[in-house]
Every structure is written in structure tokens, then in C-alpha cells.
Short mmCIF file of C-alpha atoms and ligand atoms in Angstrom, two decimals:
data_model
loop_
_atom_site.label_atom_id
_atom_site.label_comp_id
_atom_site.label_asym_id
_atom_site.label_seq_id
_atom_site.Cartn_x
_atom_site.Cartn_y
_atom_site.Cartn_z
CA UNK A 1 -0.27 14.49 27.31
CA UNK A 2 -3.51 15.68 26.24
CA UNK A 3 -7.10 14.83 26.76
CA UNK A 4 -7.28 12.69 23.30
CA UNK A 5 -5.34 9.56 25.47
CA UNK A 6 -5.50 6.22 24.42
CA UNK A 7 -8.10 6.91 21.45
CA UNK A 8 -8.32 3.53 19.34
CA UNK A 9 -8.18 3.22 15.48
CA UNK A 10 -8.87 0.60 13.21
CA UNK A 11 -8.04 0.40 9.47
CA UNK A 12 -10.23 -2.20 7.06
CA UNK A 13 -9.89 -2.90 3.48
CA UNK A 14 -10.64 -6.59 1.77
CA UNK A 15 -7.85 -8.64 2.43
CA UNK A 16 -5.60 -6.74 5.00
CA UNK A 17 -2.57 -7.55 3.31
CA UNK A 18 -2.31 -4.20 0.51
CA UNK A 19 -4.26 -1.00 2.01
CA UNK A 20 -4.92 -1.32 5.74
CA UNK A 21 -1.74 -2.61 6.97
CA UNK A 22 -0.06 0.33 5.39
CA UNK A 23 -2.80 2.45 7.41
CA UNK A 24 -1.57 0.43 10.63
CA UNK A 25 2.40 1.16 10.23
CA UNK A 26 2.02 5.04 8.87
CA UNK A 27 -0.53 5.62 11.82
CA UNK A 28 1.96 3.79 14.38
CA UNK A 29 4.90 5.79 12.77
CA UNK A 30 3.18 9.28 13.78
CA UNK A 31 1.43 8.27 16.61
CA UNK A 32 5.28 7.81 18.05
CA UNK A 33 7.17 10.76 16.60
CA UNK A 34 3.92 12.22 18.17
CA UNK A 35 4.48 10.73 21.03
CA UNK A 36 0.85 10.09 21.73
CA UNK A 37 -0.30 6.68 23.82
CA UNK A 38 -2.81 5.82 21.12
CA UNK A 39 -3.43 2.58 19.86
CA UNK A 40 -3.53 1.00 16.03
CA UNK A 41 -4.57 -1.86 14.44
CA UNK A 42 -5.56 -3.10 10.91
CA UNK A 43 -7.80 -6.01 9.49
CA UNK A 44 -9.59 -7.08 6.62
CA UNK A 45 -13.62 -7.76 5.83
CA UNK A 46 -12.59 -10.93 4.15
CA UNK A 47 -10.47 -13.85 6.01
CA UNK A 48 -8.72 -15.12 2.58
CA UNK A 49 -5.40 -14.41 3.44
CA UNK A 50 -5.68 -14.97 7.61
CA UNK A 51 -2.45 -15.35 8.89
CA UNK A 52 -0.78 -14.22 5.98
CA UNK A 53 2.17 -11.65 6.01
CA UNK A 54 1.69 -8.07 4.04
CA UNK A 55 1.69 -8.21 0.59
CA UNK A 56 5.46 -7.42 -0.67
CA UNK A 57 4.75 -4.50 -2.79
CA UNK A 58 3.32 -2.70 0.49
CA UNK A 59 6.53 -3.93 2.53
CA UNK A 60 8.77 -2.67 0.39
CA UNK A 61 6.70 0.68 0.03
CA UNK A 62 6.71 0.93 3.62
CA UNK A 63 10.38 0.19 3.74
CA UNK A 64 11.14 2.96 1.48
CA UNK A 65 9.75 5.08 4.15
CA UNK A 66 11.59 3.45 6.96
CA UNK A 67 8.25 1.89 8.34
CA UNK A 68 8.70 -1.82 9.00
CA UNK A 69 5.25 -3.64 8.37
CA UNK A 70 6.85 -6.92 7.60
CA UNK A 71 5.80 -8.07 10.73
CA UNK A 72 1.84 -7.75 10.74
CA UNK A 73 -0.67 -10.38 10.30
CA UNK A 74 -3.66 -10.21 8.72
CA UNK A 75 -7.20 -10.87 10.35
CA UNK A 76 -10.35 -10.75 9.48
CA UNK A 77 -12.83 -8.02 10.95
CA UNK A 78 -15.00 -8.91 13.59
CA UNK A 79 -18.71 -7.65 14.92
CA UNK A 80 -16.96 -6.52 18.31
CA UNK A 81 -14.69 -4.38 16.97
CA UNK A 82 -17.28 -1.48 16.35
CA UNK A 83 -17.08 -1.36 20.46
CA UNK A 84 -12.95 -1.84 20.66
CA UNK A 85 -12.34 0.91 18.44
CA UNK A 86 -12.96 4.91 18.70
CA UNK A 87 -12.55 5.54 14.83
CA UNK A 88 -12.62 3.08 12.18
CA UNK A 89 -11.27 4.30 8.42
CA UNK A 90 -12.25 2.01 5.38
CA UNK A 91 -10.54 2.20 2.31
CA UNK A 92 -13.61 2.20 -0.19
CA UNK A 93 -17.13 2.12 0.16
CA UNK A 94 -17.41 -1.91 -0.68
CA UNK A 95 -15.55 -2.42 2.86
CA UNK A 96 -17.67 0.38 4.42
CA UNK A 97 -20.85 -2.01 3.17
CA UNK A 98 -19.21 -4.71 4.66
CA UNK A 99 -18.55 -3.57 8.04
CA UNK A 100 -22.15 -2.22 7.96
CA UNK A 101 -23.06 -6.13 6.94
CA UNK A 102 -20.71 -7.81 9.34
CA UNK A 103 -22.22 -5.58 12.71
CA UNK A 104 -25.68 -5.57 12.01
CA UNK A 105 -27.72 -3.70 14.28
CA UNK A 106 -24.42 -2.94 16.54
CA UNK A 107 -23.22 -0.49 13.13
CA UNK A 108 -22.82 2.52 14.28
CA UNK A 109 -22.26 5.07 11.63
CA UNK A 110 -20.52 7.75 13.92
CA UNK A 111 -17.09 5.50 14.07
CA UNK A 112 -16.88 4.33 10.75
CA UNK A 113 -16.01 6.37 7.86
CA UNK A 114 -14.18 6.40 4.56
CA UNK A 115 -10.49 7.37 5.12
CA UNK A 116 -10.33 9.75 2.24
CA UNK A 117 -13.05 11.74 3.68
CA UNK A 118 -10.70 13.33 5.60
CA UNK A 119 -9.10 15.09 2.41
CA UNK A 120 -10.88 17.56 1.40
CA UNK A 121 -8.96 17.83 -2.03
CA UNK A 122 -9.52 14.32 -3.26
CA UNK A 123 -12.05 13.50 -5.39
CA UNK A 124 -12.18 9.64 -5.72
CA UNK A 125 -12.56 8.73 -1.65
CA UNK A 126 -11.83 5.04 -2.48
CA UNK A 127 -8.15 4.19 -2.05
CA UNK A 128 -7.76 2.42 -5.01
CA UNK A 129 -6.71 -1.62 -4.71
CA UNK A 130 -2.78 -2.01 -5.76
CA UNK A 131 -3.67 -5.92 -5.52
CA UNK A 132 -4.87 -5.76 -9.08
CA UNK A 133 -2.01 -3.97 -10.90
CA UNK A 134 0.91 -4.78 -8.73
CA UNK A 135 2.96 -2.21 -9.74
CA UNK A 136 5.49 -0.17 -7.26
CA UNK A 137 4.02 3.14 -8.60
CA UNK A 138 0.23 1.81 -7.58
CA UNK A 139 1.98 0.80 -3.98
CA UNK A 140 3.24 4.10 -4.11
CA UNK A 141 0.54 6.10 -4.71
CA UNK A 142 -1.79 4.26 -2.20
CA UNK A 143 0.77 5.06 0.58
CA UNK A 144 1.05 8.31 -0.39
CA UNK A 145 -2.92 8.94 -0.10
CA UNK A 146 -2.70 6.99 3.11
CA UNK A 147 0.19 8.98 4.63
CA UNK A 148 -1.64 12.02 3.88
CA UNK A 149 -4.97 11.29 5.58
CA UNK A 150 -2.93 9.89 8.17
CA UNK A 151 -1.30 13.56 8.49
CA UNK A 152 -5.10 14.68 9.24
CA UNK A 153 -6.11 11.90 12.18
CA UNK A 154 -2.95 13.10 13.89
CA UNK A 155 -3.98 16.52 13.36
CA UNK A 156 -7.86 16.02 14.18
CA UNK A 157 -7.60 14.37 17.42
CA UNK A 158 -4.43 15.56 18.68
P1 LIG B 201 -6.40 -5.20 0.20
O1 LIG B 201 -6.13 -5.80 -1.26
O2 LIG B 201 -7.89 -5.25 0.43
O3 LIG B 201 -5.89 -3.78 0.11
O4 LIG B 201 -5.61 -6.05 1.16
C1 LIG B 201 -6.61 -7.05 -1.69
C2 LIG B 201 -5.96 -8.18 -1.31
C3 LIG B 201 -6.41 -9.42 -1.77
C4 LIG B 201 -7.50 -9.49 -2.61
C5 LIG B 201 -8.16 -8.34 -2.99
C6 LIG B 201 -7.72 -7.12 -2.51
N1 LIG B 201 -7.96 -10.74 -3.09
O5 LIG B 201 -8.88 -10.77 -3.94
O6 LIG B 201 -7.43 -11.79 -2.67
#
């Protein structure tokens, strides 16, 4: 094991049943093939759909990948969590200005940062919403982004 143990992520987007919970289930997927002890979890700035299952388009992306997410739950993000987690990805800048909102003067800038800043070779750092279109190529696209700047965490803090 190396000295990067038990590092903490967090993945937000709005609802935390499209983007972040495909964050959660790639991240867990390499964190194990890894075989690294770190630790994953996903949530959303809004509470709208607490308690509410994935939404199926990201399921059955995820599925095609052989990454079970069916399972997850969405939550709502909370002011504490900027002192649970080590590194928390948003998927666009409207969640990053949320979390900012939701800690206050706890916000601390150094944990928090758009996923796609980690790829160098995409333009657009939001991860655009499939929740508006629906489609299984818009589900596919955000997981492949995702899976990508997933590749980088695993390679950044290994
Ligand atoms: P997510 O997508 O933030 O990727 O989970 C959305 C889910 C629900 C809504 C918007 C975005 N909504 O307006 O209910």
C-alpha cells in the first residue's frame, strides 16, 4: 500500500441521481481493480430526489460497463462534508457555487474543484446534464467524460 491510504472523495452535481452517482460507481470500480483502501461517495446540492434510486439512463450506462449503481441513494450535500472529504469534484460550476453557498465560511477552495479540470484536453469543464435530453448517447457521453477524469484521480493520488 502506499502513502495515499484511505484518501476520501466526494462527487456533487444537482440532483445526485444522473452525474455524481456515475462518479461514485466508476471511482469505486478503479479504486478496487486498484486495489487501493480509499473511500467514495456521491450526493447532490439539491434534496429533490432524496432517497431516490439513480436515474435509469445512468444504470443502464453503468451496466453496460459492468458497474452496478442500481443500488445508491441519493442525498443531499451537507456543510460537514467539506471536513469528511479529502477531494471533492463538481460536475459544473452552478454546483461548485453551491457548495461554496451551502459551507459558508467553512468553503475551502483547496478540496473542491471542477472534475473536468483534471483533463487537460477538454474544453467545456461542465459535465453536461443528461437529465434534460434523456438520451442513451447523452448517458453515454457523460460516463465517458467521467470515466476519463476518473482515469486521472487514480493516477494523481496513487
Ligand atoms: P444530476 O441531474 O444533477 O446529474 O443528478 C439532474 C437531476 C434532476 C434534476 C436536474 C438535474 N431536476 O431538475 O430534477
Amino acid at each position: 500500500m502506499n502513502s495515499n491510504t484511505n484518501l476520501k472523495f466526494l462527487f456533487v452535481c444537482l440532483g445526485n441521481i444522473c452525474r455524481s452517482p456515475l462518479g461514485e460507481g466508476i471511482l469505486r470500480s478503479k479504486i478496487k481493480f486498484s486495489n487501493l483502501n480509499w473511500e467514495v461517495e456521491s450526493c447532490g446540492t439539491s434534496n429533490e430526489h432524496e432517497g431516490e434510486p439513480p436515474h435509469e439512463g445512468s444504470i443502464k450506462v453503468a451496466k453496460k460497463y459492468n458497474i452496478d449503481i442500481s443500488k445508491q441513494v441519493s442525498k443531499p450535500f451537507k456543510k460537514e462534508y467539506i471536513n469528511k472529504f479529502d477531494y471533492i469534484y463538481v460536475m459544473d460550476e452552478s454546483n461548485y457555487q453551491n457548495v461554496a453557498y451551502i459551507c459558508g465560511q467553512s468553503f475551502n477552495d483547496k478540496k473542491v474543484d471542477l472534475l473536468l479540470n483534471l483533463l487537460d484536453d477538454v474544453k467545456d469543464k461542465n459535465v453536461p446534464d443528461p437529465w434534460y435530453s434523456e438520451t442513451d448517447e447523452a448517458f453515454n457521453k457523460v460516463f465517458l467524460l467521467i470515466d476519463k477524469a476518473c482515469d486521472k484521480i487514480i493516477k494523481k493520488f496513487k
